[in-house]
Coordinates of C-alpha atoms in Angstrom, one line a residue:
M1 CA 0.0 0.0 0.0
I2 CA 2.9 2.3 0.7
K3 CA 4.3 2.4 -2.9
P4 CA 1.1 3.4 -4.6
L5 CA 0.6 6.1 -2.1
V6 CA 4.1 7.5 -2.7
A7 CA 3.6 7.3 -6.4
A8 CA 0.3 9.2 -6.1
L9 CA 2.0 11.9 -3.9
A10 CA 4.8 12.2 -6.5
L11 CA 2.3 12.6 -9.3
S12 CA 0.4 15.1 -7.2
A13 CA 3.6 17.1 -6.6
V14 CA 4.5 17.1 -10.3
G15 CA 1.0 18.3 -11.1
F16 CA 1.3 21.0 -8.5
S17 CA 4.7 22.1 -9.7
H18 CA 3.5 22.3 -13.3
S19 CA 0.4 24.4 -12.4
I20 CA 2.3 27.0 -10.3
W21 CA 2.8 29.2 -13.3
A22 CA -0.6 28.3 -15.0
D23 CA -1.9 31.8 -14.9
P24 CA -1.0 33.8 -18.1
I25 CA 1.9 36.2 -17.9
K26 CA 0.4 39.7 -18.1
V27 CA 1.9 42.6 -19.9
G28 CA 0.5 46.1 -19.5
I29 CA 1.0 48.3 -22.6
A30 CA 0.1 52.0 -22.4
N31 CA -0.4 53.0 -26.0
D32 CA -0.3 56.4 -27.6
N33 CA -3.0 55.7 -30.1
S34 CA -4.2 59.3 -29.8
G35 CA -2.7 62.5 -28.7
P36 CA 0.5 64.4 -29.7
F37 CA 2.5 61.2 -30.2
S38 CA -0.1 59.1 -32.0
A39 CA 2.0 58.6 -35.2
V40 CA 4.9 57.3 -33.1
G41 CA 2.5 55.3 -31.0
A42 CA 1.3 53.5 -34.1
E43 CA 4.8 52.5 -34.9
I44 CA 5.4 51.1 -31.4
R45 CA 2.1 49.3 -31.5
D46 CA 3.0 47.7 -34.9
G47 CA 6.4 46.5 -33.6
I48 CA 4.8 45.1 -30.4
N49 CA 2.1 43.3 -32.4
L50 CA 4.6 41.8 -34.8
A51 CA 6.6 40.3 -31.9
I52 CA 3.5 39.0 -30.3
Q53 CA 2.5 37.3 -33.6
L54 CA 5.9 35.7 -34.1
L55 CA 5.8 34.4 -30.5
D56 CA 2.3 33.0 -31.0
G57 CA 1.0 35.2 -28.2
K58 CA 3.3 33.6 -25.7
L59 CA 6.3 34.6 -23.6
G60 CA 8.9 32.0 -22.9
G61 CA 6.5 29.4 -24.3
Q62 CA 4.0 30.3 -21.6
P63 CA 0.5 31.7 -22.2
A64 CA 0.6 35.5 -22.1
E65 CA -2.0 38.3 -22.1
F66 CA -1.0 41.6 -23.7
I67 CA -3.3 44.3 -22.3
Q68 CA -3.1 47.3 -24.6
Q69 CA -4.9 50.5 -23.6
D70 CA -4.7 54.0 -25.0
M71 CA -3.7 56.9 -22.7
G72 CA -3.2 59.5 -25.4
G73 CA 0.2 60.7 -24.1
N74 CA -1.5 62.2 -21.0
P75 CA 0.6 61.7 -17.8
D76 CA -2.5 61.8 -15.5
Q77 CA -4.4 59.4 -17.7
A78 CA -1.4 57.1 -17.8
R79 CA -1.1 57.1 -14.0
Q80 CA -4.7 56.0 -13.8
L81 CA -4.2 53.3 -16.4
V82 CA -1.0 52.0 -14.6
N83 CA -2.9 51.8 -11.3
R84 CA -5.5 49.7 -13.0
F85 CA -2.9 47.5 -14.5
I86 CA -1.3 47.0 -11.1
Q87 CA -4.3 46.6 -8.9
R88 CA -6.9 45.0 -11.2
D89 CA -4.9 43.2 -13.9
K90 CA -1.9 42.2 -11.7
I91 CA 0.6 42.8 -14.6
D92 CA 4.0 41.2 -14.6
F93 CA 5.7 43.6 -17.1
F94 CA 5.0 47.1 -18.4
T95 CA 5.9 49.0 -21.6
G96 CA 4.5 51.4 -24.2
P97 CA 4.6 55.1 -23.5
V98 CA 6.2 57.4 -26.0
G99 CA 6.9 60.5 -23.9
S100 CA 9.5 60.9 -21.3
N101 CA 7.1 62.9 -19.2
V102 CA 4.8 59.9 -19.1
A103 CA 7.6 57.5 -18.2
L104 CA 8.6 59.7 -15.3
A105 CA 4.9 60.0 -14.2
V106 CA 4.2 56.2 -14.1
G107 CA 7.6 55.0 -12.9
P108 CA 7.1 55.4 -9.1
A109 CA 3.9 53.3 -9.0
L110 CA 5.5 50.5 -11.1
F111 CA 8.7 50.5 -9.1
K112 CA 6.8 50.4 -5.8
A113 CA 4.9 47.4 -7.1
E114 CA 8.1 45.8 -8.3
I115 CA 7.0 45.5 -11.9
P116 CA 9.7 45.7 -14.6
F117 CA 9.3 48.6 -16.9
L118 CA 10.9 48.0 -20.2
T119 CA 10.9 51.2 -22.2
A120 CA 10.0 51.0 -25.8
N121 CA 11.1 54.6 -26.3
P122 CA 11.8 57.2 -23.6
G123 CA 15.1 57.2 -21.7
P124 CA 14.9 60.2 -19.4
S125 CA 18.2 61.4 -17.9
Q126 CA 16.7 61.2 -14.5
L127 CA 16.2 57.5 -14.7
A128 CA 19.7 57.0 -16.1
G129 CA 21.2 58.9 -13.2
K130 CA 20.1 59.7 -9.7
Q131 CA 16.6 58.2 -10.1
C132 CA 17.8 55.0 -11.7
N133 CA 15.9 51.9 -10.5
P134 CA 16.5 48.2 -10.8
Y135 CA 13.0 47.8 -12.3
F136 CA 13.5 50.2 -15.1
F137 CA 15.3 49.0 -18.3
G138 CA 16.1 51.5 -21.0
V139 CA 15.9 48.9 -23.7
S140 CA 15.8 51.6 -26.4
Y141 CA 18.4 54.3 -25.6
Q142 CA 19.1 57.2 -23.2
N143 CA 17.5 60.4 -24.4
D144 CA 20.7 62.2 -25.0
A145 CA 22.3 59.6 -27.2
F146 CA 20.8 60.1 -30.7
H147 CA 21.4 63.8 -30.2
E148 CA 24.9 63.5 -28.9
A149 CA 25.7 61.4 -32.0
A150 CA 24.2 64.1 -34.2
G151 CA 26.5 66.6 -32.5
K152 CA 29.5 64.4 -33.1
V153 CA 28.5 64.3 -36.8
A154 CA 28.3 68.1 -36.9
A155 CA 31.7 68.4 -35.3
N156 CA 33.3 65.8 -37.6
R157 CA 32.0 67.7 -40.6
N158 CA 33.3 71.0 -39.3
Y159 CA 30.0 72.9 -39.3
E160 CA 31.0 76.2 -37.7
K161 CA 27.5 77.6 -37.2
V162 CA 24.7 75.3 -36.0
F163 CA 21.2 76.4 -35.1
I164 CA 19.4 74.0 -32.7
L165 CA 15.8 73.7 -31.6
A166 CA 13.5 71.3 -29.7
P167 CA 10.2 71.4 -27.8
D168 CA 10.1 72.6 -24.2
Y169 CA 9.7 69.4 -22.3
P170 CA 12.1 66.8 -20.7
A171 CA 13.1 64.9 -23.8
G172 CA 13.6 68.2 -25.7
K173 CA 15.9 69.5 -23.1
D174 CA 17.8 66.2 -23.0
A175 CA 18.0 66.4 -26.8
L176 CA 19.7 69.8 -27.0
T177 CA 22.0 69.0 -24.0
G178 CA 23.1 65.8 -25.8
F179 CA 23.7 67.6 -29.1
K180 CA 25.9 70.3 -27.5
R181 CA 27.9 67.6 -25.6
G182 CA 28.6 65.8 -28.9
Y183 CA 29.2 69.0 -30.8
G184 CA 31.7 70.3 -28.3
K185 CA 31.1 74.0 -29.2
T186 CA 28.5 76.6 -28.5
P187 CA 25.7 76.6 -31.1
S188 CA 25.0 79.8 -33.0
E189 CA 21.4 79.7 -31.7
E190 CA 19.5 77.6 -29.2
L191 CA 15.7 77.7 -29.3
Y192 CA 12.8 75.9 -27.4
T193 CA 9.4 75.7 -29.1
K194 CA 6.0 74.9 -27.6
L195 CA 5.1 71.2 -27.3
G196 CA 2.6 70.4 -30.1
Q197 CA 3.5 73.5 -32.2
I198 CA 2.9 73.1 -35.9
D199 CA 3.6 76.6 -37.3
Y200 CA 7.3 77.5 -37.5
A201 CA 7.2 80.7 -39.4
A202 CA 8.9 82.7 -36.6
E203 CA 11.6 80.1 -36.1
L204 CA 12.3 79.8 -39.8
A205 CA 12.8 83.6 -40.0
Q206 CA 15.3 83.3 -37.2
I207 CA 17.2 80.5 -39.0
R208 CA 17.3 82.6 -42.2
A209 CA 18.7 85.6 -40.3
N210 CA 21.3 83.4 -38.5
K211 CA 22.5 81.8 -41.8
P212 CA 23.8 78.6 -40.1
D213 CA 25.8 75.8 -41.8
A214 CA 23.4 73.3 -40.3
V215 CA 20.2 73.1 -38.4
F216 CA 19.7 70.4 -35.8
F217 CA 16.1 69.8 -34.7
F218 CA 14.3 67.4 -32.5
L219 CA 10.5 67.7 -33.1
P220 CA 8.8 64.3 -32.8
G221 CA 5.7 63.3 -34.7
G222 CA 3.5 66.0 -36.4
M223 CA 5.8 68.8 -35.1
G224 CA 8.7 67.5 -37.1
I225 CA 6.6 66.8 -40.2
N226 CA 5.4 70.4 -40.3
F227 CA 8.9 71.8 -39.6
I228 CA 10.6 69.9 -42.4
K229 CA 7.9 70.8 -45.0
Q230 CA 8.1 74.5 -44.0
F231 CA 11.9 74.4 -43.9
V232 CA 12.1 73.2 -47.5
A233 CA 9.2 75.4 -48.7
A234 CA 11.1 78.4 -47.4
G235 CA 14.1 77.3 -49.5
L236 CA 16.4 77.0 -46.4
N237 CA 17.6 73.5 -47.5
K238 CA 19.5 75.1 -50.4
D239 CA 22.2 76.5 -48.2
T240 CA 21.7 74.7 -44.9
V241 CA 22.2 71.0 -44.0
L242 CA 19.3 69.5 -42.0
I243 CA 20.2 67.1 -39.2
G244 CA 18.0 65.3 -36.8
P245 CA 17.9 62.3 -34.5
G246 CA 16.5 59.1 -36.0
F247 CA 13.0 59.7 -34.8
S248 CA 12.8 63.0 -36.7
G249 CA 13.8 61.3 -39.9
D250 CA 12.3 57.9 -39.8
T251 CA 9.7 55.9 -41.7
D252 CA 6.6 57.6 -40.2
I253 CA 8.1 61.0 -40.9
I254 CA 9.4 60.1 -44.4
Q255 CA 5.9 58.9 -45.4
A256 CA 4.2 62.0 -44.1
V257 CA 6.7 64.5 -45.5
G258 CA 7.5 62.9 -48.9
D259 CA 10.0 64.4 -51.3
P260 CA 11.1 67.4 -49.2
I261 CA 12.8 65.1 -46.7
E262 CA 15.3 63.6 -49.2
G263 CA 18.9 64.3 -48.3
M264 CA 18.2 64.8 -44.6
F265 CA 20.8 63.2 -42.2
N266 CA 19.8 61.5 -38.9
T267 CA 21.4 59.4 -36.2
A268 CA 20.2 56.3 -34.5
Q269 CA 21.3 53.0 -32.8
W270 CA 19.5 51.0 -35.5
A271 CA 18.9 51.0 -39.3
H272 CA 16.7 48.7 -41.4
D273 CA 19.7 47.8 -43.6
L274 CA 21.9 46.9 -40.6
D275 CA 23.5 43.5 -41.6
I276 CA 22.4 41.4 -38.7
P277 CA 20.5 38.1 -39.0
A278 CA 17.9 39.0 -36.4
N279 CA 17.4 42.4 -38.0
K280 CA 16.9 40.9 -41.5
K281 CA 14.3 38.5 -40.1
F282 CA 12.5 41.4 -38.3
V283 CA 12.5 43.7 -41.4
E284 CA 11.3 41.0 -43.7
A285 CA 8.5 40.0 -41.3
F286 CA 7.5 43.6 -40.7
R287 CA 7.3 44.5 -44.4
E288 CA 5.3 41.3 -45.1
K289 CA 2.8 42.1 -42.3
Y290 CA 2.5 45.8 -43.0
E291 CA 2.2 46.0 -46.8
G292 CA 5.8 46.6 -47.7
R293 CA 6.4 49.4 -45.3
Y294 CA 9.9 49.8 -43.8
P295 CA 10.0 49.6 -40.0
S296 CA 11.0 52.6 -38.0
V297 CA 13.3 52.9 -35.0
Y298 CA 10.2 53.0 -32.8
A299 CA 8.9 49.7 -34.2
A300 CA 12.3 48.1 -33.9
Q301 CA 12.7 49.1 -30.3
A302 CA 9.2 47.9 -29.4
Y303 CA 9.8 44.6 -31.1
D304 CA 13.0 44.2 -29.1
V305 CA 11.1 44.9 -25.8
I306 CA 8.8 42.0 -26.3
M307 CA 11.7 39.7 -27.4
A308 CA 13.6 40.8 -24.2
M309 CA 10.6 39.8 -22.1
D310 CA 10.3 36.5 -23.9
A311 CA 14.0 35.7 -23.3
A312 CA 13.7 36.6 -19.6
V313 CA 10.6 34.5 -19.1
T314 CA 12.4 31.6 -20.7
Q315 CA 15.4 32.0 -18.4
V316 CA 13.3 32.0 -15.3
N317 CA 11.3 29.0 -16.5
G318 CA 8.1 31.0 -16.5
N319 CA 8.4 32.0 -12.8
V320 CA 7.9 35.7 -13.3
K321 CA 6.9 36.1 -9.6
D322 CA 10.6 35.6 -8.7
R323 CA 11.3 39.3 -9.4
K324 CA 15.0 39.0 -8.5
A325 CA 15.5 36.3 -11.1
V326 CA 13.5 38.2 -13.7
L327 CA 15.7 41.3 -13.2
E328 CA 18.9 39.2 -13.5
A329 CA 17.5 37.7 -16.7
L330 CA 16.6 41.0 -18.2
K331 CA 19.9 42.5 -17.3
S332 CA 21.7 39.7 -19.2
A333 CA 20.1 40.9 -22.5
N334 CA 20.4 37.3 -23.7
Y335 CA 18.3 37.5 -26.9
E336 CA 18.8 38.2 -30.6
S337 CA 18.3 41.9 -30.7
V338 CA 17.7 43.6 -34.0
R339 CA 20.7 45.8 -33.1
G340 CA 23.0 42.9 -32.5
P341 CA 24.5 42.0 -29.1
F342 CA 24.7 44.8 -26.5
T343 CA 25.2 45.1 -22.8
Y344 CA 23.6 47.2 -20.1
G345 CA 25.5 49.7 -17.9
K346 CA 24.9 49.6 -14.2
N347 CA 21.9 52.0 -14.7
N348 CA 20.2 49.5 -17.0
F349 CA 20.7 51.6 -20.1
P350 CA 22.3 49.9 -23.1
I351 CA 25.9 50.3 -24.2
Q352 CA 25.6 50.1 -28.0
P353 CA 26.8 51.6 -31.3
Y354 CA 25.2 54.7 -33.0
Y355 CA 25.0 55.3 -36.7
L356 CA 24.6 58.1 -39.3
R357 CA 21.8 57.6 -41.8
V358 CA 20.8 59.6 -44.8
I359 CA 17.3 59.6 -46.5
E360 CA 17.6 58.5 -50.1
R361 CA 15.6 56.5 -52.6
D362 CA 16.2 52.7 -52.7
E363 CA 16.5 50.6 -55.8
H364 CA 12.7 50.6 -56.1
G365 CA 12.5 54.4 -55.8
V366 CA 11.2 54.3 -52.3
L367 CA 12.4 57.1 -49.9
T368 CA 14.1 55.4 -47.0
N369 CA 17.1 55.6 -44.7
R370 CA 20.5 54.3 -45.8
L371 CA 23.2 53.5 -43.3
V372 CA 26.2 55.8 -43.9
E373 CA 28.7 55.2 -41.1
T374 CA 29.3 54.4 -37.5
V375 CA 29.4 57.5 -35.2
F376 CA 30.0 55.7 -31.9
D377 CA 31.2 52.1 -31.5
R378 CA 30.1 51.7 -27.9
Y379 CA 28.2 54.6 -26.5
Q380 CA 27.4 54.8 -22.8
D381 CA 25.4 57.7 -21.4
V382 CA 27.1 60.3 -19.2
Y383 CA 24.6 59.9 -16.3
V384 CA 25.7 56.3 -15.4
D385 CA 28.1 57.5 -12.7
E386 CA 25.2 59.2 -10.9
C387 CA 23.4 55.9 -10.6
K388 CA 23.9 54.1 -7.2
L389 CA 22.7 50.7 -8.3

C-alpha cells in the first residue's frame, strides 16, 4: 500500500509544480493611439504586435496576455491606467509610452509594485542617473544619445554655425543637451518651441537671419513633419544642412513629408539595412505584415522589448513572480536583438553603437534611410556614474 501512495503523492507534486505558473503572464501596454504622439504610438504598436504574432501570443513558451490601452500621451491618464494594470490586472511587465514625461509619471507606482518597466522609447536622464531603478530597463536608448551622435557628426563635418531647436519638455531639453555635448562647441542659436507646435514661421525667420551651416532639430511626430515641410518650402535647404535624431527622420516622418525630406541626415542606434540576421528577419516580417512598409526605429525598439521579455521568461522557466531572477535575466540581454549583441550599464541603459543615416531612394525608388557610417562604437550615457545601483 505504501508504494502506490508514494507514487500518487509524487504525481500530485509534479502536477502542482506544473500548475504553479498556470496563470497567463500579463503585460500592461500603455499605448499612444491618440494625442500628440499618435504617429509614433502607431509604430510602437505595430512593432509590439509583430513580436506577439511571431511568438504565437506567448512569452517563454508560456500563455501570455498583452493588455493594450490608449492613454493619449497624457501623464495623468497614464497614471490611472497603470494603477488599474497593477491593482486589477496584476501585470508582470509594463511597456508602451512614447513620452519621457509619461515615463517619469508612471515609474514610481511601477517601481513600488516591483513591476519591470521596459521602455519601448523614452530614456529620461533622471532614470539614467540619480533616479535609476532596478525595475527600469532603457531597452531603447538614453534620451541624449541620438542627439549626442548628431552633435558628433556636426563636429566631424566642421559645421561652424549650427542652429538647434527642440520642444520645451524633458526629452527636448535632453536632446539639446546631448547635441551640445557631442558638438563640443556653442551653437550659433538655441531655441525651445511649444510642445505640439505646428507653425514654425517665426523660427524659420530666425534661421534665415542666422545663416547657419546646419540646423539640428528634435521635433517628434507631427511637429517634425510640419517643420521639415516648412523648412524646405522656405528654401532653407538650399544652403543649410538639416540634421535630426533618428526619430525625426524615420519611416513615419518620411511617409508624411514625402520628397522634401530627401537628403536629410539623422542618427540612430539602428537601421533597417543593418547587416544582422535578427534584423533581417525582423525587417522582412515587418514588411510582409505591413504591406511593404519599412519599419522605424520605434517599431524596432518595441519589437526588441517583447523579445527581451520572452527571453527573460524563458530564463526563469516561467516563474515571473521571482522578481529578482527576472531582473537578472533582463539584465543579461540574452536574446537576438535587431541591433545585434549589446550590454547594459549599471543604470540598466544599453551600451551600444550609433550610426549616421541619410534619406535617399532605394533601388525601387522608395524614400528610406541608408546606413552611412558608425558614429560611436560603444556609447554609454554620461549619467551612469550618478546611478547608485
